[in-house]
């Protein structure tokens, strides 16, 4: 092998990964990459996060990671690194994805981003109101949907005959609340008044069923070609059957895989993507929402069950041979920060799981990186005490 080629491979192989944010999801990104032997740097603004105490990344502090200040923070970080190899970026929430997509021209000479060539498509589908048009165009199963742009439009929208119960989400990501289930017009009007800053809302027909009917598939794509995939399902979320995942397991599902392939095929995307859907009473999956430009919150479920998506992304971006992972089963992922009793409920409540026996994978605990778990436990105790004090003060005040 000639010296130039050897030098090129060595440079690509040592490219650092830059993880933006050290929430539960960001910590999972850090650990997945570190497990693959990648040098990891993390950019964070909140020193109080348990993940900020990880030993598996070099943590760098900045003032803002969720707004346009992120771009300045990344530019400053790049100035502290050698010109080569070029680092690979890993955002951990939709705000970061939106900022990177909107301001990529300032970073394109400094970093690699797996989906930089298709960022216009990513930006478009980050807006939930664009999802219905995509599904209609490609004959994909998507529940009946309405858009509430503002309070003044509510009477006309109600006159059309809204189909309650409805789930309500902000059309823009991370806009104050994730999702609500509403039973009537009065509840919708009240929510619109209380959360007017989060408008426009996406209103959607509710597909009934428990958390176990919510399935997901994650892919790593290269111009539409699937390099890796993982299928799973939720076992619990908060709020139940609506909110963020707190328990997830490996769960391959042929119909869900076919739907995810149909959804993403026309887009010819690159980078990490995923799709969530819910099975109706007949077993038909109905699309809930996609995630683009980043892995999803339940990433560590994928890694624990054999599919290390961040490492595959790093290999692809570093022009290295991409591994061919095989999905396994038997590890169940728990977010004990949002669901502190979730493990005990599943272990002793005899809930249905895809495999038995199974082993737990906790969001914070890692025997090679124990300090985030310690800080996570302390934060949980602090929050529990605050809730107890609040309730006691309410009792005393009422008396």
Short mmCIF file of N, CA, C and O in Angstrom, two decimals, residues 33-94:
data_model
loop_
_atom_site.label_atom_id
_atom_site.label_comp_id
_atom_site.label_asym_id
_atom_site.label_seq_id
_atom_site.Cartn_x
_atom_site.Cartn_y
_atom_site.Cartn_z
N UNK A 33 -20.09 5.64 20.32
CA UNK A 33 -18.89 5.96 19.54
C UNK A 33 -17.62 5.54 20.27
O UNK A 33 -16.69 4.98 19.67
N UNK A 34 -17.58 5.81 21.56
CA UNK A 34 -16.41 5.41 22.36
C UNK A 34 -16.23 3.91 22.33
O UNK A 34 -15.10 3.40 22.25
N UNK A 35 -17.33 3.18 22.38
CA UNK A 35 -17.28 1.71 22.32
C UNK A 35 -16.62 1.24 21.03
O UNK A 35 -15.97 0.19 21.01
N UNK A 36 -16.78 2.02 19.96
CA UNK A 36 -16.16 1.66 18.68
C UNK A 36 -14.75 2.18 18.51
O UNK A 36 -14.19 2.08 17.41
N UNK A 37 -14.17 2.75 19.55
CA UNK A 37 -12.80 3.23 19.48
C UNK A 37 -12.64 4.61 18.89
O UNK A 37 -11.52 5.02 18.54
N UNK A 38 -13.72 5.37 18.78
CA UNK A 38 -13.68 6.71 18.20
C UNK A 38 -13.37 7.74 19.29
O UNK A 38 -13.91 7.66 20.40
N UNK A 39 -12.52 8.70 18.97
CA UNK A 39 -12.30 9.82 19.88
C UNK A 39 -13.53 10.71 19.85
O UNK A 39 -13.99 11.13 18.78
N UNK A 40 -14.09 11.01 21.03
CA UNK A 40 -15.34 11.75 21.11
C UNK A 40 -15.14 13.06 21.86
O UNK A 40 -14.56 13.08 22.95
N UNK A 41 -15.60 14.15 21.25
CA UNK A 41 -15.69 15.45 21.93
C UNK A 41 -17.18 15.79 22.03
O UNK A 41 -17.97 15.42 21.16
N UNK A 42 -17.57 16.44 23.11
CA UNK A 42 -18.97 16.81 23.31
C UNK A 42 -19.06 18.30 23.55
O UNK A 42 -18.20 18.89 24.23
N UNK A 43 -20.11 18.91 22.99
CA UNK A 43 -20.36 20.33 23.18
C UNK A 43 -21.64 20.47 23.99
O UNK A 43 -22.69 19.93 23.62
N UNK A 44 -21.57 21.18 25.11
CA UNK A 44 -22.71 21.29 26.01
C UNK A 44 -22.74 22.66 26.66
O UNK A 44 -21.70 23.32 26.81
N UNK A 45 -23.96 23.09 27.05
CA UNK A 45 -24.13 24.37 27.72
C UNK A 45 -24.54 24.21 29.19
O UNK A 45 -24.38 25.14 29.97
N UNK A 46 -25.08 23.05 29.55
CA UNK A 46 -25.64 22.83 30.87
C UNK A 46 -24.73 21.92 31.69
O UNK A 46 -24.69 20.71 31.50
N UNK A 47 -24.02 22.50 32.64
CA UNK A 47 -23.08 21.74 33.46
C UNK A 47 -23.78 20.85 34.48
O UNK A 47 -23.14 19.99 35.11
N UNK A 48 -25.08 21.03 34.69
CA UNK A 48 -25.82 20.26 35.69
C UNK A 48 -26.29 18.90 35.18
O UNK A 48 -26.74 18.07 35.96
N UNK A 49 -26.20 18.66 33.89
CA UNK A 49 -26.67 17.39 33.34
C UNK A 49 -25.80 16.23 33.82
O UNK A 49 -24.57 16.34 33.84
N UNK A 50 -26.39 15.11 34.21
CA UNK A 50 -25.58 13.94 34.59
C UNK A 50 -24.61 13.53 33.48
O UNK A 50 -23.47 13.15 33.75
N UNK A 51 -25.05 13.60 32.22
CA UNK A 51 -24.20 13.21 31.11
C UNK A 51 -22.97 14.08 30.96
O UNK A 51 -21.98 13.66 30.33
N UNK A 52 -23.00 15.27 31.52
CA UNK A 52 -21.85 16.17 31.43
C UNK A 52 -20.64 15.64 32.21
O UNK A 52 -19.53 16.17 32.08
N UNK A 53 -20.86 14.61 33.01
CA UNK A 53 -19.78 14.05 33.82
C UNK A 53 -19.22 12.75 33.24
O UNK A 53 -18.50 12.02 33.92
N UNK A 54 -19.52 12.47 31.98
CA UNK A 54 -18.99 11.28 31.36
C UNK A 54 -17.47 11.34 31.21
O UNK A 54 -16.90 12.41 30.98
N UNK A 55 -16.84 10.19 31.32
CA UNK A 55 -15.38 10.10 31.11
C UNK A 55 -15.08 9.63 29.69
O UNK A 55 -13.91 9.46 29.33
N UNK A 56 -16.12 9.41 28.88
CA UNK A 56 -15.92 8.87 27.54
C UNK A 56 -15.87 9.94 26.46
O UNK A 56 -15.83 9.62 25.27
N UNK A 57 -15.89 11.20 26.86
CA UNK A 57 -15.80 12.30 25.90
C UNK A 57 -15.05 13.45 26.54
O UNK A 57 -15.07 13.63 27.77
N UNK A 58 -14.38 14.25 25.69
CA UNK A 58 -13.79 15.51 26.13
C UNK A 58 -14.90 16.56 26.04
O UNK A 58 -15.34 16.89 24.94
N UNK A 59 -15.34 17.05 27.17
CA UNK A 59 -16.48 17.97 27.19
C UNK A 59 -16.00 19.41 27.04
O UNK A 59 -15.12 19.87 27.77
N UNK A 60 -16.58 20.10 26.07
CA UNK A 60 -16.30 21.51 25.83
C UNK A 60 -17.56 22.32 26.07
O UNK A 60 -18.66 21.91 25.68
N UNK A 61 -17.40 23.47 26.71
CA UNK A 61 -18.57 24.26 27.13
C UNK A 61 -18.80 25.43 26.19
O UNK A 61 -17.85 26.04 25.69
N UNK A 62 -20.06 25.72 25.96
CA UNK A 62 -20.44 26.86 25.13
C UNK A 62 -21.72 27.45 25.69
O UNK A 62 -22.38 26.84 26.55
N UNK A 63 -22.10 28.62 25.22
CA UNK A 63 -23.26 29.31 25.79
C UNK A 63 -24.59 28.78 25.27
O UNK A 63 -25.62 28.88 25.94
N UNK A 64 -24.61 28.22 24.05
CA UNK A 64 -25.88 27.88 23.40
C UNK A 64 -25.67 26.69 22.47
O UNK A 64 -24.78 26.72 21.62
N UNK A 65 -26.50 25.65 22.66
CA UNK A 65 -26.43 24.51 21.73
C UNK A 65 -27.76 24.29 21.01
O UNK A 65 -27.86 23.41 20.15
N UNK A 66 -28.78 25.07 21.33
CA UNK A 66 -30.10 24.87 20.73
C UNK A 66 -30.54 26.01 19.81
O UNK A 66 -31.60 25.91 19.20
N UNK A 67 -29.76 27.07 19.74
CA UNK A 67 -30.06 28.19 18.87
C UNK A 67 -28.91 28.47 17.93
O UNK A 67 -27.98 27.66 17.77
N UNK A 68 -28.94 29.65 17.33
CA UNK A 68 -27.90 29.98 16.35
C UNK A 68 -26.52 30.13 16.99
O UNK A 68 -25.50 30.07 16.29
N UNK A 69 -26.48 30.31 18.32
CA UNK A 69 -25.19 30.34 19.00
C UNK A 69 -24.42 29.04 18.86
O UNK A 69 -23.19 29.02 19.06
N UNK A 70 -25.12 27.95 18.53
CA UNK A 70 -24.45 26.68 18.30
C UNK A 70 -23.40 26.80 17.20
O UNK A 70 -22.31 26.21 17.30
N UNK A 71 -23.70 27.57 16.16
CA UNK A 71 -22.76 27.70 15.04
C UNK A 71 -21.47 28.36 15.51
O UNK A 71 -20.36 27.89 15.19
N UNK A 72 -21.59 29.42 16.30
CA UNK A 72 -20.39 30.08 16.83
C UNK A 72 -19.61 29.14 17.74
O UNK A 72 -18.37 29.13 17.72
N UNK A 73 -20.33 28.35 18.54
CA UNK A 73 -19.66 27.41 19.42
C UNK A 73 -18.89 26.35 18.65
O UNK A 73 -17.77 25.98 19.03
N UNK A 74 -19.46 25.87 17.56
CA UNK A 74 -18.78 24.87 16.74
C UNK A 74 -17.57 25.45 16.02
O UNK A 74 -16.53 24.80 15.88
N UNK A 75 -17.70 26.70 15.56
CA UNK A 75 -16.55 27.35 14.91
C UNK A 75 -15.41 27.52 15.90
O UNK A 75 -14.23 27.25 15.59
N UNK A 76 -15.73 27.95 17.13
CA UNK A 76 -14.69 28.12 18.15
C UNK A 76 -14.04 26.78 18.50
O UNK A 76 -12.82 26.70 18.67
N UNK A 77 -14.85 25.73 18.60
CA UNK A 77 -14.31 24.41 18.91
C UNK A 77 -13.37 23.93 17.79
O UNK A 77 -12.28 23.40 18.06
N UNK A 78 -13.75 24.17 16.55
CA UNK A 78 -12.94 23.70 15.42
C UNK A 78 -11.57 24.38 15.41
O UNK A 78 -10.56 23.77 15.01
N UNK A 79 -11.52 25.61 15.88
CA UNK A 79 -10.25 26.34 15.91
C UNK A 79 -9.26 25.73 16.89
O UNK A 79 -8.05 25.95 16.79
N UNK A 80 -9.77 24.95 17.84
CA UNK A 80 -8.89 24.31 18.82
C UNK A 80 -8.41 22.93 18.36
O UNK A 80 -7.64 22.28 19.07
N UNK A 81 -8.87 22.48 17.18
CA UNK A 81 -8.52 21.16 16.68
C UNK A 81 -7.60 21.26 15.47
O UNK A 81 -7.60 22.27 14.77
N UNK A 82 -6.84 20.21 15.18
CA UNK A 82 -5.97 20.23 13.99
C UNK A 82 -6.80 20.32 12.71
O UNK A 82 -7.97 19.93 12.70
N UNK A 83 -6.22 20.84 11.63
CA UNK A 83 -6.95 20.95 10.37
C UNK A 83 -7.45 19.60 9.85
O UNK A 83 -8.52 19.51 9.25
N UNK A 84 -6.68 18.56 10.05
CA UNK A 84 -7.05 17.22 9.62
C UNK A 84 -6.88 16.25 10.80
O UNK A 84 -6.00 16.43 11.63
N UNK A 85 -7.72 15.23 10.86
CA UNK A 85 -8.86 14.89 10.01
C UNK A 85 -10.07 15.75 10.35
O UNK A 85 -10.14 16.35 11.42
N UNK A 86 -11.04 15.79 9.45
CA UNK A 86 -12.23 16.62 9.62
C UNK A 86 -13.23 15.91 10.54
O UNK A 86 -13.60 14.76 10.28
N UNK A 87 -13.67 16.55 11.61
CA UNK A 87 -14.57 15.90 12.57
C UNK A 87 -15.97 15.66 11.98
O UNK A 87 -16.41 16.34 11.06
N UNK A 88 -16.67 14.69 12.57
CA UNK A 88 -18.02 14.31 12.16
C UNK A 88 -19.00 14.79 13.23
O UNK A 88 -18.79 14.54 14.42
N UNK A 89 -20.08 15.46 12.80
CA UNK A 89 -21.05 16.03 13.73
C UNK A 89 -22.21 15.09 14.03
O UNK A 89 -22.72 14.41 13.14
N UNK A 90 -22.63 15.12 15.31
CA UNK A 90 -23.77 14.31 15.77
C UNK A 90 -24.71 15.18 16.61
O UNK A 90 -24.53 15.31 17.82
N UNK A 91 -25.74 15.78 16.01
CA UNK A 91 -26.74 16.51 16.81
C UNK A 91 -27.62 15.53 17.57
O UNK A 91 -27.80 14.37 17.15
N UNK A 92 -28.22 15.98 18.67
CA UNK A 92 -29.03 15.08 19.49
C UNK A 92 -30.48 15.50 19.62
O UNK A 92 -31.26 14.80 20.28
N UNK A 93 -30.88 16.65 19.03
CA UNK A 93 -32.32 16.97 19.02
C UNK A 93 -32.66 17.76 17.75
O UNK A 93 -31.78 18.16 16.98
N UNK A 94 -33.96 17.96 17.53
CA UNK A 94 -34.42 18.59 16.29
C UNK A 94 -34.02 20.05 16.17
O UNK A 94 -33.81 20.54 15.06
#
